[in-house]
CSV table of C-alpha atoms in Angstrom, one decimal:
chain,number,residue,atom,x,y,z
A,212,MET,CA,-28.0,-9.7,7.8
A,213,ALA,CA,-24.6,-9.2,5.2
A,214,THR,CA,-25.4,-10.5,1.3
A,215,SER,CA,-22.3,-12.5,2.0
A,216,SER,CA,-23.1,-14.4,5.5
A,217,SER,CA,-23.1,-18.5,5.7
A,218,SER,CA,-27.1,-18.3,4.6
A,219,ALA,CA,-26.7,-17.0,1.5
A,220,ALA,CA,-26.9,-20.2,-0.6
A,221,TRP,CA,-24.2,-21.1,-2.8
A,222,ALA,CA,-24.7,-19.9,-6.5
A,223,GLU,CA,-23.7,-21.6,-9.6
A,224,PRO,CA,-20.3,-22.1,-10.8
A,225,GLN,CA,-19.1,-19.1,-13.0
A,226,ARG,CA,-16.1,-18.6,-15.4
A,227,PRO,CA,-12.7,-17.2,-13.6
A,228,GLN,CA,-11.8,-13.7,-14.1
A,229,TYR,CA,-8.0,-12.6,-14.0
A,230,HIS,CA,-8.0,-9.4,-11.4
A,231,HIS,CA,-5.2,-6.2,-12.1
A,232,PHE,CA,-4.6,-5.3,-8.1
A,233,VAL,CA,-2.6,-2.3,-10.7
A,234,PRO,CA,-5.1,-1.4,-13.2
A,235,ARG,CA,-4.1,-1.7,-16.6
A,236,PHE,CA,-4.7,2.2,-17.5
A,237,ILE,CA,-1.2,2.4,-14.6
A,238,LEU,CA,0.6,-0.2,-16.5
A,239,ARG,CA,0.1,1.0,-19.6
A,240,ASN,CA,2.0,4.0,-18.2
A,241,TYR,CA,4.9,1.4,-18.0
A,242,ALA,CA,4.7,-0.3,-21.9
A,243,GLY,CA,6.5,-0.6,-24.2
A,244,PRO,CA,4.9,-2.4,-27.8
A,245,MET,CA,5.4,-5.6,-28.7
A,246,LEU,CA,8.0,-6.8,-31.7
A,247,PRO,CA,7.6,-9.7,-33.2
A,248,PRO,CA,9.5,-13.0,-33.4
A,249,PRO,CA,12.3,-13.0,-35.4
A,250,GLY,CA,11.6,-14.5,-39.4
A,251,LEU,CA,8.5,-13.3,-40.2
A,252,ASN,CA,8.4,-11.6,-43.7
A,253,LYS,CA,7.0,-7.4,-43.8
A,254,LYS,CA,2.9,-9.0,-44.2
A,255,LYS,CA,3.4,-11.5,-41.4
A,256,GLN,CA,5.1,-8.9,-39.5
A,257,LYS,CA,2.6,-6.1,-39.5
A,258,GLN,CA,-0.6,-8.4,-39.0
A,259,TRP,CA,1.4,-9.8,-35.7
A,260,VAL,CA,1.4,-6.0,-34.8
A,261,ARG,CA,-1.8,-5.0,-35.4
A,262,THR,CA,-3.3,-8.2,-33.2
A,263,HIS,CA,-0.7,-8.3,-30.2
A,264,ASN,CA,-0.1,-4.5,-29.4
A,265,LYS,CA,-3.5,-4.2,-28.2
A,266,ASP,CA,-1.7,-6.0,-25.2
A,267,GLY,CA,2.1,-4.9,-25.3
A,268,LEU,CA,4.4,-5.4,-22.9
A,269,LEU,CA,6.2,-4.7,-19.6
A,270,ASN,CA,9.4,-5.2,-18.3
A,271,VAL,CA,9.4,-7.0,-15.0
A,272,ILE,CA,11.8,-8.6,-12.7
A,273,ASP,CA,10.6,-11.9,-11.7
A,274,LEU,CA,11.9,-12.6,-8.4
A,275,ASP,CA,10.2,-15.9,-8.0
A,276,ASN,CA,12.6,-16.6,-10.8
A,277,VAL,CA,15.6,-14.3,-9.7
A,278,LYS,CA,15.6,-13.2,-13.7
A,279,VAL,CA,14.6,-10.0,-16.1
A,280,ILE,CA,11.8,-10.8,-18.8
A,281,GLN,CA,9.0,-9.4,-20.8
A,282,SER,CA,5.4,-10.1,-20.1
A,283,PRO,CA,2.5,-9.7,-21.7
A,284,LEU,CA,0.6,-6.3,-20.0
A,285,SER,CA,-2.7,-8.1,-20.2
A,286,CYS,CA,-1.1,-11.1,-16.9
A,287,THR,CA,1.5,-9.0,-15.0
A,288,LEU,CA,0.2,-7.9,-11.8
A,289,GLY,CA,-2.8,-9.6,-11.3
A,290,VAL,CA,-4.7,-13.1,-9.7
A,291,LEU,CA,-7.5,-14.8,-11.0
A,292,ASP,CA,-11.0,-14.4,-8.4
A,293,MET,CA,-9.3,-12.7,-5.7
A,294,TYR,CA,-12.5,-10.7,-5.0
A,295,ARG,CA,-14.9,-13.4,-6.2
A,296,ASP,CA,-17.1,-14.3,-4.6
A,297,LEU,CA,-18.6,-17.7,-4.8
A,298,LYS,CA,-22.1,-17.0,-2.1
A,299,SER,CA,-23.2,-14.5,-4.4
A,300,ALA,CA,-25.9,-14.8,-6.8
A,301,ASP,CA,-23.7,-12.5,-9.0
A,302,GLN,CA,-20.2,-13.5,-8.5
A,303,HIS,CA,-18.1,-11.0,-9.5
A,304,ASP,CA,-19.9,-7.9,-8.5
A,305,VAL,CA,-17.3,-6.7,-6.7
A,306,GLU,CA,-15.3,-6.7,-9.5
A,307,LYS,CA,-17.4,-5.1,-11.6
A,308,LYS,CA,-18.1,-2.1,-8.8
A,309,PHE,CA,-14.5,-1.4,-8.7
A,310,SER,CA,-14.3,-1.6,-12.0
A,311,VAL,CA,-16.8,1.7,-12.2
A,312,LEU,CA,-15.1,3.0,-9.7
A,313,GLU,CA,-11.4,2.2,-11.6
A,314,SER,CA,-12.9,4.0,-14.8
A,315,GLN,CA,-13.6,7.0,-12.8
A,316,ALA,CA,-10.5,7.5,-11.3
A,317,ALA,CA,-9.2,6.6,-15.1
A,318,ILE,CA,-10.8,9.7,-16.8
A,319,ILE,CA,-9.1,11.8,-13.7
A,320,MET,CA,-5.2,10.0,-13.6
A,321,SER,CA,-5.7,10.4,-16.9
A,322,ASP,CA,-6.3,14.3,-16.7
A,323,ILE,CA,-4.0,14.9,-14.7
A,324,ARG,CA,-0.7,12.9,-16.6
A,325,LYS,CA,-2.2,15.3,-19.5
A,326,ALA,CA,-1.7,17.8,-18.2
A,327,PHE,CA,1.8,17.3,-16.9
A,328,ASP,CA,2.8,16.3,-20.1
A,329,ARG,CA,1.9,19.7,-21.1
A,330,GLY,CA,4.1,21.1,-19.2
A,331,LEU,CA,1.3,22.7,-16.8
A,332,PRO,CA,2.2,23.4,-13.6
A,333,ASP,CA,-0.4,22.6,-12.0
A,334,ILE,CA,-3.9,21.3,-12.4
A,335,TRP,CA,-7.6,22.4,-10.7
A,336,LEU,CA,-9.3,19.4,-9.7
A,337,THR,CA,-13.1,20.0,-8.5
A,338,ARG,CA,-14.2,18.0,-5.2
A,339,ALA,CA,-15.9,15.0,-6.4
A,340,LYS,CA,-12.8,14.6,-8.7
A,341,ARG,CA,-10.5,14.9,-5.7
A,342,ASP,CA,-13.0,12.8,-3.7
A,343,VAL,CA,-12.8,10.3,-5.8
A,344,LEU,CA,-9.1,9.8,-6.3
A,345,ARG,CA,-8.8,9.7,-2.5
A,346,LYS,CA,-11.0,6.7,-2.0
A,347,PHE,CA,-9.9,4.9,-5.1
A,348,LEU,CA,-6.7,4.8,-3.6
A,349,PHE,CA,-7.4,3.4,-0.6
A,350,ILE,CA,-9.2,0.8,-2.0
A,351,MET,CA,-5.8,-0.2,-4.1
A,352,LYS,CA,-4.6,-0.6,-1.1
A,353,TYR,CA,-6.7,-1.9,0.3
A,354,ARG,CA,-7.8,-4.4,-1.9
A,355,SER,CA,-4.3,-5.6,-2.5
A,356,GLN,CA,-2.7,-9.6,-1.7
A,357,ALA,CA,-1.8,-8.4,1.5
A,358,PHE,CA,-5.5,-7.4,2.8
A,359,HIS,CA,-6.5,-10.7,0.8
A,360,GLN,CA,-3.9,-12.7,2.8
A,361,ARG,CA,-5.4,-11.4,5.9
A,362,PHE,CA,-8.8,-12.0,4.7
A,363,ASN,CA,-8.2,-15.6,3.3
A,364,PRO,CA,-5.3,-16.6,5.4
A,365,GLU,CA,-4.1,-20.1,4.3
A,366,THR,CA,-3.9,-21.3,7.4
A,367,GLY,CA,-7.8,-21.3,7.2
A,368,ASP,CA,-8.2,-18.8,11.0
A,369,TYR,CA,-8.0,-15.5,11.1
A,370,ILE,CA,-4.6,-14.2,13.0
A,371,ALA,CA,-4.5,-10.6,12.7
A,372,ASP,CA,-4.0,-8.4,15.8
A,373,ASP,CA,-7.8,-7.3,15.6
A,374,ARG,CA,-8.3,-11.4,15.7
A,375,GLU,CA,-11.0,-11.1,18.8
A,376,GLU,CA,-13.0,-7.4,17.7
A,377,MET,CA,-13.0,-9.7,14.1
A,378,LEU,CA,-14.7,-12.5,15.4
A,379,THR,CA,-16.8,-10.4,17.5
A,380,TYR,CA,-18.1,-8.7,14.5
A,381,MET,CA,-19.1,-11.7,12.6
A,382,LYS,CA,-20.9,-13.1,15.3
A,383,VAL,CA,-22.6,-10.0,15.2
A,384,LYS,CA,-23.5,-9.9,11.7
A,385,GLY,CA,-23.5,-12.8,10.7
A,386,PHE,CA,-20.8,-13.5,9.0
A,387,ALA,CA,-19.1,-17.2,8.4
A,388,LYS,CA,-16.1,-15.7,7.3
A,389,PRO,CA,-13.6,-13.7,7.2
A,390,ILE,CA,-13.1,-13.1,3.0
A,391,ASP,CA,-17.1,-12.2,3.7
A,392,VAL,CA,-16.1,-9.6,5.8
A,393,TRP,CA,-13.3,-7.8,3.5
A,394,LEU,CA,-15.8,-8.7,0.4
A,395,ASN,CA,-18.7,-6.7,2.3
A,396,ASN,CA,-16.2,-3.6,3.0
A,397,LEU,CA,-15.2,-3.3,-0.4
A,398,ARG,CA,-18.9,-2.8,-1.8
A,399,THR,CA,-19.4,-1.1,1.2
A,400,LEU,CA,-16.3,1.7,0.5
A,401,ILE,CA,-17.2,1.5,-3.4
A,402,ASP,CA,-20.6,2.5,-3.0
A,403,VAL,CA,-20.2,5.3,-1.0
A,404,LYS,CA,-20.9,8.3,-2.1
A,405,MET,CA,-18.8,10.8,-0.2
A,406,ASP,CA,-20.7,14.2,-0.2
A,407,ALA,CA,-19.1,17.4,1.0
A,408,GLU,CA,-20.9,17.8,3.6
A,409,GLN,CA,-19.3,13.8,5.0
A,410,ARG,CA,-22.9,11.9,5.4
A,411,TRP,CA,-20.4,9.5,3.8
A,412,ARG,CA,-19.1,9.2,6.9
A,413,LYS,CA,-22.0,7.4,9.7
A,414,THR,CA,-22.9,5.0,6.0
A,415,VAL,CA,-19.7,3.9,6.0
A,416,LEU,CA,-19.3,3.4,9.7
A,417,ASP,CA,-22.7,1.3,9.9
A,418,ASN,CA,-22.1,-1.0,7.3
A,419,ALA,CA,-18.0,-1.4,7.1
A,420,TYR,CA,-16.1,-2.4,9.9
A,421,PRO,CA,-15.2,0.2,12.7
A,422,GLY,CA,-11.5,-0.8,12.5
A,423,ASP,CA,-10.6,-0.5,8.8
A,424,ALA,CA,-13.6,2.2,8.9
A,425,MET,CA,-11.8,4.1,11.2
A,426,TRP,CA,-9.0,3.7,9.3
A,427,PHE,CA,-10.8,4.4,6.0
A,428,PHE,CA,-11.1,8.1,7.4
A,429,ALA,CA,-7.9,8.8,9.2
A,430,TYR,CA,-6.6,7.8,5.6
A,431,ILE,CA,-8.9,10.5,3.7
A,432,GLN,CA,-8.2,12.8,6.3
A,433,ALA,CA,-4.9,12.1,7.8
A,434,SER,CA,-3.2,12.9,5.0
A,435,TYR,CA,-2.5,15.7,2.1
A,436,LEU,CA,-2.0,14.8,-1.7
A,437,ALA,CA,0.7,15.4,-3.5
A,438,PHE,CA,1.9,15.2,-6.9
A,439,CYS,CA,5.7,14.3,-7.4
A,440,ARG,CA,7.5,14.2,-11.3
A,441,THR,CA,10.7,13.4,-11.8
A,442,SER,CA,13.5,16.4,-12.0
A,443,ASN,CA,16.7,14.2,-14.3
A,444,LEU,CA,15.4,12.6,-17.0
A,445,ASN,CA,17.0,9.7,-16.6
A,446,ASP,CA,14.7,8.9,-13.1
A,447,GLU,CA,12.0,6.9,-13.1
A,448,PHE,CA,10.0,6.1,-10.8
A,449,LEU,CA,9.7,1.5,-9.9
A,450,LEU,CA,6.3,-0.1,-10.4
A,451,THR,CA,6.1,-3.7,-7.1
A,452,GLU,CA,3.1,-5.3,-6.7
A,453,ASN,CA,2.9,-4.0,-3.9
A,454,ALA,CA,3.1,-0.3,-5.0
A,455,TYR,CA,0.3,1.3,-3.9
A,456,ALA,CA,-0.6,-0.9,0.0
A,457,ILE,CA,3.6,0.0,1.6
A,458,TYR,CA,4.0,3.2,3.2
A,459,GLU,CA,7.7,4.8,4.7
A,460,GLY,CA,7.5,5.4,7.9
A,461,PRO,CA,8.5,3.7,10.8
A,462,THR,CA,7.8,-0.5,12.3
A,463,SER,CA,9.1,-1.6,15.8
A,464,GLU,CA,8.9,-5.4,16.2
A,465,GLU,CA,9.4,-7.2,18.9
A,466,LEU,CA,10.0,-11.4,19.6
A,467,ASP,CA,7.1,-13.7,20.4
A,468,LEU,CA,8.4,-16.9,22.1
A,469,MET,CA,4.9,-18.1,22.0
A,470,THR,CA,4.9,-18.7,18.7
A,471,GLN,CA,8.0,-17.6,17.5
A,472,LYS,CA,7.2,-14.9,15.3
A,473,MET,CA,7.7,-10.7,15.8
A,474,VAL,CA,4.8,-8.8,16.6
A,475,THR,CA,3.8,-5.1,15.2
A,476,ARG,CA,4.9,-3.0,18.4
A,477,ALA,CA,3.7,0.2,16.6
A,478,TYR,CA,4.3,1.8,13.3
A,479,THR,CA,4.1,5.1,11.5
A,480,GLU,CA,2.6,6.2,8.1
A,481,TYR,CA,4.8,8.7,7.9
A,482,HIS,CA,4.1,8.5,3.8
A,483,CYS,CA,2.2,6.4,1.3
A,484,PHE,CA,2.7,6.0,-2.9
A,485,ALA,CA,0.4,5.6,-6.4
A,486,PRO,CA,2.5,5.5,-9.3
A,487,ILE,CA,0.5,7.5,-12.0
A,488,SER,CA,4.0,6.2,-14.8
A,489,PRO,CA,7.7,6.4,-14.5
A,490,SER,CA,8.3,9.9,-13.6
A,491,LEU,CA,5.2,10.7,-12.2
A,492,MET,CA,4.2,10.0,-8.9
A,493,ILE,CA,1.4,10.7,-6.2
A,494,VAL,CA,2.4,11.1,-2.1
A,495,LEU,CA,-0.4,11.1,0.1
A,496,ARG,CA,1.7,13.2,3.2
A,497,SER,CA,0.6,12.7,7.2
A,498,ASN,CA,-0.7,15.6,8.5
A,499,ILE,CA,1.9,15.2,11.6
A,500,LEU,CA,5.3,16.4,9.2
A,501,PRO,CA,6.0,19.8,8.6
A,502,GLN,CA,4.3,21.8,6.3
A,503,GLY,CA,5.5,24.1,4.0
A,504,MET,CA,3.6,27.0,4.6
A,505,GLN,CA,2.3,28.0,7.8
A,506,ASP,CA,-0.2,26.5,9.5
A,507,ASP,CA,-2.4,27.5,12.4
A,508,ASP,CA,-2.0,23.9,13.7
A,509,GLU,CA,1.4,23.4,13.6
A,510,ASP,CA,2.1,23.8,17.2
A,511,SER,CA,-0.5,20.5,17.9
A,512,CYS,CA,1.4,19.2,15.3
A,513,LYS,CA,4.6,19.0,16.8
A,514,GLU,CA,3.7,17.8,20.3
A,515,LEU,CA,1.8,14.8,17.6
A,516,LEU,CA,4.7,13.8,16.0
A,517,GLN,CA,6.9,14.1,19.5
A,518,TYR,CA,4.0,11.5,21.1
A,519,THR,CA,4.2,8.7,17.8
A,520,LYS,CA,7.4,8.9,17.6
A,521,SER,CA,7.6,7.9,21.9
A,522,LEU,CA,5.6,4.7,21.0
A,523,HIS,CA,8.2,3.0,19.1
A,524,ASN,CA,11.5,1.2,20.8
A,525,ASP,CA,13.4,3.9,19.6
A,526,PRO,CA,11.3,7.1,19.5
A,527,ALA,CA,15.2,9.4,18.6
A,528,SER,CA,15.2,7.0,15.4
A,529,ALA,CA,11.4,7.4,14.6
A,530,ASP,CA,12.1,10.4,11.7
A,531,SER,CA,10.7,10.0,8.9
A,532,ILE,CA,13.6,9.9,6.1
A,533,LEU,CA,11.3,11.9,3.6
A,534,LEU,CA,10.7,14.6,6.0
A,535,ASP,CA,12.7,17.3,3.9
A,536,LEU,CA,10.4,16.0,0.9
A,537,PRO,CA,9.5,19.0,-1.3
A,538,VAL,CA,5.8,19.4,-1.2
A,539,GLU,CA,3.5,21.2,0.1
A,540,LYS,CA,-0.4,20.8,0.4
A,541,CYS,CA,-2.3,21.8,-2.2
A,542,ARG,CA,-4.5,25.5,-2.9
A,543,ASN,CA,-7.8,26.4,-3.4
A,544,SER,CA,-10.7,28.1,-5.0
A,545,TYR,CA,-11.4,29.7,-1.6
A,546,SER,CA,-8.8,30.8,0.0
A,547,ILE,CA,-5.5,33.2,-0.3
A,548,ILE,CA,-1.8,33.2,1.0
A,549,ARG,CA,-1.0,36.1,2.5
A,550,ASN,CA,2.3,36.4,4.8
A,551,GLY,CA,2.5,32.3,4.2
A,552,THR,CA,-0.9,32.3,5.7
A,553,ALA,CA,-4.0,31.0,4.3
A,554,VAL,CA,-7.2,33.8,4.6
A,555,LEU,CA,-11.0,32.6,3.4
A,556,THR,CA,-12.2,35.1,0.5
A,557,ALA,CA,-15.9,35.1,-0.1
A,558,ASP,CA,-16.3,31.9,-2.2
A,559,TYR,CA,-15.5,30.3,1.3
A,560,SER,CA,-19.4,30.3,1.1
A,561,LEU,CA,-20.0,29.2,-1.9
A,562,PRO,CA,-21.5,25.3,-1.1
A,563,PRO,CA,-19.0,23.3,-0.8
A,564,SER,CA,-19.6,20.5,-3.9
A,565,GLU,CA,-18.3,23.6,-5.9
A,566,HIS,CA,-14.6,23.8,-4.2
A,567,LYS,CA,-11.6,23.3,-6.6
A,568,PHE,CA,-8.4,22.4,-4.4
A,569,LEU,CA,-5.3,23.6,-7.4
A,570,PHE,CA,-2.2,20.7,-7.4
A,571,ARG,CA,1.1,21.0,-8.1
A,572,PHE,CA,3.2,19.4,-9.7
A,573,PHE,CA,6.4,18.9,-7.2
A,574,PRO,CA,9.6,19.0,-9.2
A,575,VAL,CA,11.6,15.8,-7.8
A,576,GLU,CA,15.3,15.6,-7.6
A,577,ALA,CA,17.5,12.2,-7.4
A,578,LYS,CA,18.1,12.0,-4.0
A,579,HIS,CA,14.3,11.7,-3.5
A,580,VAL,CA,13.3,9.6,-6.6
A,581,LYS,CA,15.9,7.3,-5.0
A,582,MET,CA,14.5,7.4,-1.6
A,583,ILE,CA,11.5,6.5,-2.7
A,584,ASN,CA,12.5,3.6,-4.5
A,585,HIS,CA,15.0,2.0,-2.4
A,586,ILE,CA,11.1,1.6,-0.2
A,587,MET,CA,9.4,0.2,-3.0
A,588,LEU,CA,12.4,-2.3,-3.0
A,589,ASN,CA,12.5,-2.1,0.3
A,590,GLU,CA,9.0,-3.9,0.7
A,591,ALA,CA,9.5,-6.3,-1.9
A,592,PHE,CA,11.8,-9.2,-0.7
A,593,ARG,CA,8.1,-11.3,-0.1
A,594,LEU,CA,7.0,-10.4,-3.6
A,595,SER,CA,7.5,-12.0,-7.1
A,596,THR,CA,7.1,-8.8,-9.7
A,597,ILE,CA,8.7,-5.6,-9.9
A,598,VAL,CA,8.0,-3.6,-12.6
A,599,PHE,CA,10.1,-1.6,-14.6
A,600,LYS,CA,10.4,1.4,-17.2
A,601,SER,CA,13.9,1.3,-19.0
A,602,LYS,CA,16.8,-0.7,-18.0
A,603,PRO,CA,19.4,1.4,-17.3
A,604,ALA,CA,17.4,3.1,-15.0
A,605,ALA,CA,16.4,0.3,-13.1
A,606,ARG,CA,20.3,-1.4,-12.7
A,607,LEU,CA,21.1,2.6,-11.1
A,608,THR,CA,18.2,2.0,-8.7
A,609,ILE,CA,18.8,-1.5,-7.7
A,610,GLU,CA,23.0,-0.2,-7.4
A,611,GLY,CA,21.7,1.8,-5.5
A,612,TYR,CA,19.7,0.0,-3.2
A,613,LEU,CA,22.4,-2.8,-2.5
A,614,THR,CA,24.9,0.4,-1.6
A,615,GLU,CA,23.6,3.5,-0.6
A,616,ALA,CA,19.9,2.9,1.0
A,617,ASP,CA,19.7,4.1,4.5
A,618,PRO,CA,20.2,1.9,7.1
A,619,LYS,CA,17.1,2.2,8.4
A,620,LEU,CA,15.5,0.3,5.3
A,621,MET,CA,18.6,-1.7,4.7
A,622,ALA,CA,18.7,-3.5,7.9
A,623,VAL,CA,18.6,-7.9,7.6
A,624,THR,CA,17.4,-9.1,11.6
A,625,ASP,CA,19.3,-11.6,13.1
A,626,ALA,CA,15.8,-14.3,13.3
A,627,PRO,CA,16.3,-17.1,11.7
A,628,GLY,CA,15.2,-17.9,8.9
A,629,ASP,CA,15.2,-14.2,7.3
A,630,LYS,CA,14.1,-13.4,3.3
A,631,ARG,CA,15.8,-10.9,3.3
A,632,ARG,CA,18.5,-12.2,2.6
A,633,LYS,CA,18.0,-14.2,-0.1
A,634,TYR,CA,16.2,-11.5,-1.1
A,635,LEU,CA,19.7,-9.5,-1.0
A,636,THR,CA,21.7,-11.6,-3.1
A,637,ASP,CA,18.7,-12.7,-5.6
A,638,LEU,CA,19.2,-8.7,-6.9
A,639,GLU,CA,22.8,-8.2,-7.2
A,640,SER,CA,21.8,-11.3,-9.8
A,641,ILE,CA,19.6,-9.0,-11.3
A,642,VAL,CA,21.5,-6.3,-11.2
A,643,GLN,CA,24.3,-8.3,-13.3
A,644,GLN,CA,21.7,-9.4,-15.3
A,645,LEU,CA,20.8,-5.3,-16.3
A,646,GLY,CA,24.3,-5.3,-16.7
A,647,GLY,CA,26.5,-3.9,-14.3
A,648,SER,CA,27.9,-5.7,-10.3
A,649,VAL,CA,27.4,-4.9,-7.0
A,650,LYS,CA,27.5,-6.3,-3.5
A,651,ASN,CA,25.3,-5.9,-1.4
A,652,LYS,CA,26.1,-4.1,1.9
A,653,HIS,CA,23.7,-4.7,5.0
A,654,SER,CA,24.3,-4.6,8.8
A,655,VAL,CA,22.8,-8.0,11.1
A,656,GLN,CA,20.1,-5.5,13.3
A,657,SER,CA,19.8,-7.7,16.2
A,658,ILE,CA,15.5,-8.0,17.4
A,659,PRO,CA,14.3,-6.4,21.5
A,660,LYS,CA,12.7,-8.8,23.3
A,661,ASP,CA,9.5,-8.0,25.5
A,662,GLU,CA,11.6,-9.2,29.4
A,663,GLU,CA,7.1,-9.5,30.5
A,664,GLY,CA,6.1,-11.4,27.7
A,665,ASP,CA,9.7,-13.5,28.3
A,666,PHE,CA,8.9,-14.4,31.8
A,667,ARG,CA,5.5,-14.9,30.6
A,668,ALA,CA,5.8,-17.4,28.0
A,669,TRP,CA,8.3,-19.0,29.6
A,670,GLY,CA,5.6,-19.7,32.4
A,671,GLU,CA,3.2,-21.1,29.7
A,672,ILE,CA,6.4,-23.5,28.8
A,673,PHE,CA,6.0,-24.8,32.0
A,674,ARG,CA,2.4,-25.3,32.8
A,675,LYS,CA,2.0,-27.3,29.7
A,676,ALA,CA,4.9,-29.7,30.9
A,677,MET,CA,3.5,-30.0,34.7
A,678,PRO,CA,2.5,-33.4,35.1
A,679,ALA,CA,-2.1,-33.4,35.3
A,680,VAL,CA,-1.2,-35.7,38.5
A,681,ASP,CA,1.1,-34.4,41.5
A,682,THR,CA,4.0,-36.5,41.8
A,683,PRO,CA,6.5,-36.8,44.7
A,684,LEU,CA,8.8,-34.0,43.2
A,685,THR,CA,6.3,-31.4,42.1
A,686,ASN,CA,4.3,-31.6,45.9
A,687,LEU,CA,8.4,-31.2,47.0
A,688,HIS,CA,8.4,-27.6,45.1
A,689,LYS,CA,5.1,-26.9,46.2
A,690,ARG,CA,5.6,-27.6,50.3
A,691,LEU,CA,9.6,-25.3,49.4
A,692,GLY,CA,9.5,-21.2,50.4
A,693,GLU,CA,6.5,-22.6,53.1
């Protein structure tokens, strides 16, 4: 029986906690010092600085109020009690568990940033550190607001695509609500020890919701980490609320006439993102995309890429817009590159726990920095907060998004109430507040419809409209065609 099941006794209320969904150690890389208010003498200014600069100020685009503001780090990109389990004896145990993983990841990312700041071309990571980093990045994606809303919908009714599987799983495992499944999954993924022999896979499958367990495996093993740095000192990576949860790749949708809502037909994650600082970003690149060096599975990857594209509404346009991103898989301590191919060395016989991996800091030109930022902006139209370091860089980035972004990103649908139209207009106002002036250029995209689904939908509408008792008119219709 799961620890958060309906049979568990409700614990005494505990004090609410503010949970950052982007860790403070990341936010500090974007923060500037807090300046004392005018009118204070020097002594009070120093006292004010000592008191307030423990926090730091962030430059923030407040999309709810369409304003550029400064916000204290301590109360930005977070929410009260997102991971609170009211049925647990320790209602904040998930946040406590995550804080341990976050501390481990913070040390690793601090080492990465220090190496980058010293101008080193690369950094070695042990297998254990690499695995902690990968698990941390998945948890960052899985614990985001989007997934909290998936498992804790405002309507109280779980409506995701896997509804039937989820309800069956809850019944078998004794979970009362979908949010209990999410919290249990988080506990399982945070606690699991990722041994080199991969026994951790069985632990996850035995204790987590199977669909999300398989997604965790794919996230860990179907892509590789690449550390990207800005080549131009004036370029910066933005930090949005959902930066760790978004992906680059095609999404194909259809209009469901029964619900009048868009439903996802297919989606492909070519790249995922994890900002470390305004000048450093971790990119996870899918293994099915072309690699920088010769790959024994190159032909298989090409076939898998073509099949993946065929699942979309328009396979010809289902490519990655970051296909030419100049990154490669990391090197390792147990192989060398000979004629463009990896060849195993004697160190391969060492225990896997002793293997190390060499990650380069790949310089990324303005073209690709813009594309990554445009992807971030494109997925921010339902959000309330975007964090940036400098106003000139933010202004140029948003201007570029409104005027130069890839048409695949800028498309606005003809569906009623498309929120992106208002969002683009709001960004025009933000650019003005940052000292610029721009008009957005967007196209209107017609929504493809599922004709077979249309017939089913209309049939259901007619069925519900039919009278419960036959009338002379319905009897006449029944005889037609006899």
